Short mmCIF file of C-alpha atoms and ligand atoms in Angstrom, two decimals:
data_model
loop_
_atom_site.label_atom_id
_atom_site.label_comp_id
_atom_site.label_asym_id
_atom_site.label_seq_id
_atom_site.Cartn_x
_atom_site.Cartn_y
_atom_site.Cartn_z
CA MET A 1 -40.18 83.02 147.41
CA ILE A 2 -41.85 80.16 145.54
CA LYS A 3 -42.29 76.73 146.83
CA LYS A 4 -40.36 73.81 145.10
CA THR A 5 -43.48 71.92 144.08
CA VAL A 6 -45.02 75.10 142.35
CA GLU A 7 -41.34 75.82 140.83
CA LYS A 8 -41.33 72.47 139.34
CA ALA A 9 -44.80 72.61 137.93
CA LEU A 10 -44.28 75.95 136.52
CA ASN A 11 -40.74 74.65 134.95
CA ASP A 12 -43.08 71.88 133.58
CA GLN A 13 -45.43 74.20 131.95
CA ILE A 14 -42.56 76.00 130.08
CA LYS A 15 -41.94 73.17 128.44
CA ALA A 16 -45.19 72.43 127.58
CA GLU A 17 -45.37 76.01 126.06
CA PHE A 18 -42.32 75.48 124.02
CA ASP A 19 -43.20 72.12 122.94
CA SER A 20 -46.66 73.68 121.77
CA ALA A 21 -44.38 76.51 119.76
CA TYR A 22 -42.31 73.82 118.26
CA VAL A 23 -45.58 71.64 117.12
CA TYR A 24 -47.15 74.90 115.40
CA LEU A 25 -43.66 76.07 113.79
CA ALA A 26 -43.40 72.08 112.34
CA MET A 27 -47.14 72.41 111.26
CA SER A 28 -46.23 75.87 109.30
CA ALA A 29 -43.19 74.31 107.80
CA HIS A 30 -45.25 71.55 106.35
CA CYS A 31 -48.35 74.26 105.23
CA GLU A 32 -45.40 76.09 103.37
CA SER A 33 -44.29 72.95 101.72
CA VAL A 34 -47.76 72.35 100.23
CA ASN A 35 -48.19 75.95 99.24
CA LEU A 36 -50.73 76.75 102.02
CA GLY A 37 -48.89 80.38 102.61
CA GLY A 38 -52.06 81.49 105.01
CA PHE A 39 -52.16 78.60 107.00
CA ALA A 40 -48.37 78.64 107.27
CA THR A 41 -48.62 82.47 108.46
CA TRP A 42 -51.37 81.70 111.04
CA LEU A 43 -49.68 78.94 112.38
CA ARG A 44 -46.27 80.69 112.60
CA LEU A 45 -47.85 83.56 114.66
CA GLN A 46 -49.36 80.74 116.73
CA TYR A 47 -45.86 79.51 117.26
CA GLU A 48 -44.83 83.15 118.52
CA GLU A 49 -47.56 83.24 120.70
CA GLU A 50 -46.65 80.16 122.54
CA MET A 51 -42.87 81.52 122.85
CA ALA A 52 -44.70 84.42 124.34
CA HIS A 53 -46.53 82.16 126.92
CA ALA A 54 -43.24 80.37 127.77
CA LEU A 55 -41.08 83.61 128.46
CA ARG A 56 -44.16 84.91 130.49
CA LEU A 57 -43.82 81.93 132.94
CA TYR A 58 -40.11 82.04 132.61
CA ASP A 59 -40.09 85.90 133.67
CA PHE A 60 -42.61 84.82 136.39
CA VAL A 61 -40.37 82.13 137.78
CA ASN A 62 -37.41 84.64 137.93
CA ILE A 63 -39.49 87.61 139.56
CA ARG A 64 -40.48 85.05 142.18
CA GLY A 65 -36.95 84.16 143.31
CA GLY A 66 -37.47 80.76 141.42
CA ARG A 67 -35.03 78.93 139.29
CA VAL A 68 -35.91 78.19 135.47
CA THR A 69 -34.50 74.80 134.14
CA LEU A 70 -35.29 74.36 130.72
CA GLN A 71 -35.79 70.69 129.67
CA ALA A 72 -35.32 68.90 126.29
CA LEU A 73 -38.24 69.56 123.93
CA ALA A 74 -40.37 66.65 122.28
CA LYS A 75 -39.46 66.03 118.22
CA PRO A 76 -42.50 67.12 116.40
CA PRO A 77 -43.64 65.24 113.49
CA ALA A 78 -42.51 66.48 110.08
CA THR A 79 -45.95 65.80 108.32
CA PHE A 80 -49.68 66.79 109.32
CA GLY A 81 -52.07 65.98 106.46
CA LYS A 82 -54.74 68.20 105.37
CA PRO A 83 -55.81 71.69 107.13
CA LEU A 84 -58.58 69.72 108.60
CA ASN A 85 -56.19 67.21 110.33
CA ILE A 86 -53.91 70.04 111.20
CA PHE A 87 -56.74 72.02 113.14
CA LYS A 88 -57.87 68.83 114.69
CA GLU A 89 -54.35 68.67 116.36
CA VAL A 90 -54.24 72.16 117.11
CA LEU A 91 -57.54 72.16 119.05
CA LYS A 92 -56.58 68.80 120.53
CA ASN A 93 -53.25 70.41 121.78
CA GLU A 94 -55.02 73.59 123.00
CA GLN A 95 -57.22 71.26 125.05
CA LYS A 96 -54.29 69.51 126.49
CA VAL A 97 -52.76 72.99 127.52
CA THR A 98 -55.91 73.83 129.02
CA GLY A 99 -55.73 70.52 130.97
CA LEU A 100 -52.24 71.22 132.49
CA ILE A 101 -53.13 74.97 133.27
CA ASN A 102 -56.08 74.04 135.17
CA LYS A 103 -53.80 71.27 136.92
CA LEU A 104 -51.34 73.85 137.95
CA TYR A 105 -53.79 76.27 139.29
CA ALA A 106 -55.22 73.72 141.52
CA LEU A 107 -51.79 72.96 142.61
CA ALA A 108 -51.14 77.00 143.52
CA ILE A 109 -54.51 76.95 145.47
CA LYS A 110 -53.57 73.59 147.34
CA GLU A 111 -49.85 75.51 148.01
CA ASN A 112 -51.85 78.73 149.02
CA ASP A 113 -49.79 80.38 146.36
CA TYR A 114 -51.74 83.63 145.66
CA PRO A 115 -49.46 85.29 143.07
CA THR A 116 -49.06 82.10 140.79
CA GLN A 117 -52.87 81.97 141.09
CA VAL A 118 -53.25 85.55 139.96
CA GLU A 119 -50.45 84.85 137.05
CA LEU A 120 -52.36 81.83 136.10
CA GLN A 121 -55.86 83.68 135.64
CA TRP A 122 -54.33 85.19 132.63
CA PHE A 123 -53.35 82.01 131.24
CA ILE A 124 -56.86 80.39 131.74
CA SER A 125 -58.55 83.41 129.93
CA GLU A 126 -55.94 83.03 127.18
CA GLN A 127 -56.89 79.26 126.74
CA VAL A 128 -60.79 80.26 126.46
CA GLU A 129 -59.78 82.32 123.69
CA GLU A 130 -57.38 79.74 121.90
CA GLU A 131 -59.72 76.79 122.08
CA LYS A 132 -62.61 79.19 120.72
CA THR A 133 -60.32 80.23 117.89
CA ALA A 134 -58.84 76.84 117.08
CA GLY A 135 -62.76 75.12 117.28
CA ASP A 136 -64.09 78.01 114.87
CA ILE A 137 -61.33 77.64 112.37
CA LEU A 138 -61.91 73.38 112.59
CA GLU A 139 -65.69 74.09 111.87
CA GLN A 140 -64.87 76.15 108.85
CA LEU A 141 -62.84 73.63 107.44
CA LYS A 142 -65.05 70.99 108.30
CA MET A 143 -67.58 72.81 106.11
CA VAL A 144 -65.14 73.43 103.12
CA GLY A 145 -64.39 69.88 103.01
CA ASP A 146 -62.10 68.90 99.76
CA HIS A 147 -63.36 71.98 97.99
CA GLY A 148 -60.15 73.37 96.57
CA ALA A 149 -61.46 76.92 95.77
CA SER A 150 -62.97 77.23 99.45
CA LEU A 151 -60.01 76.02 100.86
CA HIS A 152 -57.74 78.62 98.84
CA ARG A 153 -60.20 81.49 100.00
CA MET A 154 -59.52 80.48 103.57
CA ASP A 155 -55.86 80.47 103.13
CA ARG A 156 -56.29 83.90 102.01
CA ILE A 157 -58.37 84.76 105.17
CA LEU A 158 -55.76 83.09 107.67
CA SER A 159 -53.03 84.95 105.69
CA LYS A 160 -54.57 88.43 107.32
CA ARG A 161 -53.83 87.15 111.13
CA GLY A 162 -52.00 89.70 112.74
CA LEU A 163 -52.90 92.48 110.24
CA GLU A 164 -56.19 93.05 111.81
CA GLN A 165 -55.14 95.58 114.33
CA GLN A 166 -52.78 97.72 112.13
FE1 FEO B 1 -49.83 78.39 125.42
FE2 FEO B 1 -52.03 77.92 123.33
O1 FEO B 1 -51.23 77.48 124.95
#
């Protein structure tokens, strides 16, 4: 059985993952509206990943005999500016999520909750990857600057996300 302190923290993390998902979907909608279909595709897949993270924690709470309680989600902005600004926000968001996961892990240690520690190790590795990916795209966007042709080439590259393994 899961302790109430850990259950509450996991429920808060479920909300944080859904919030992330919602922000990425809003970013995707913004990119669709400015004809950056590749960026929109990449962000939509990121939305799906965040939904999967939320549901992974949702299932974990249930498996442990805890109670999932869903919370109201934050309203995301409608516009996000240029791709460079979007990816600054993506990286910032991932760094924020990393901080939350680390705090949650520290709580699981404090509460001697070993199963939660094992579950969170997957998330810790995932965050390393997510920060790296967002950081790499951000660096590329800094190099591209306002050069339209290069931006469209990046848009084409990002449109291929999810096709790599097929
Ligand atoms: Fe679920 Fe990208 O953090």
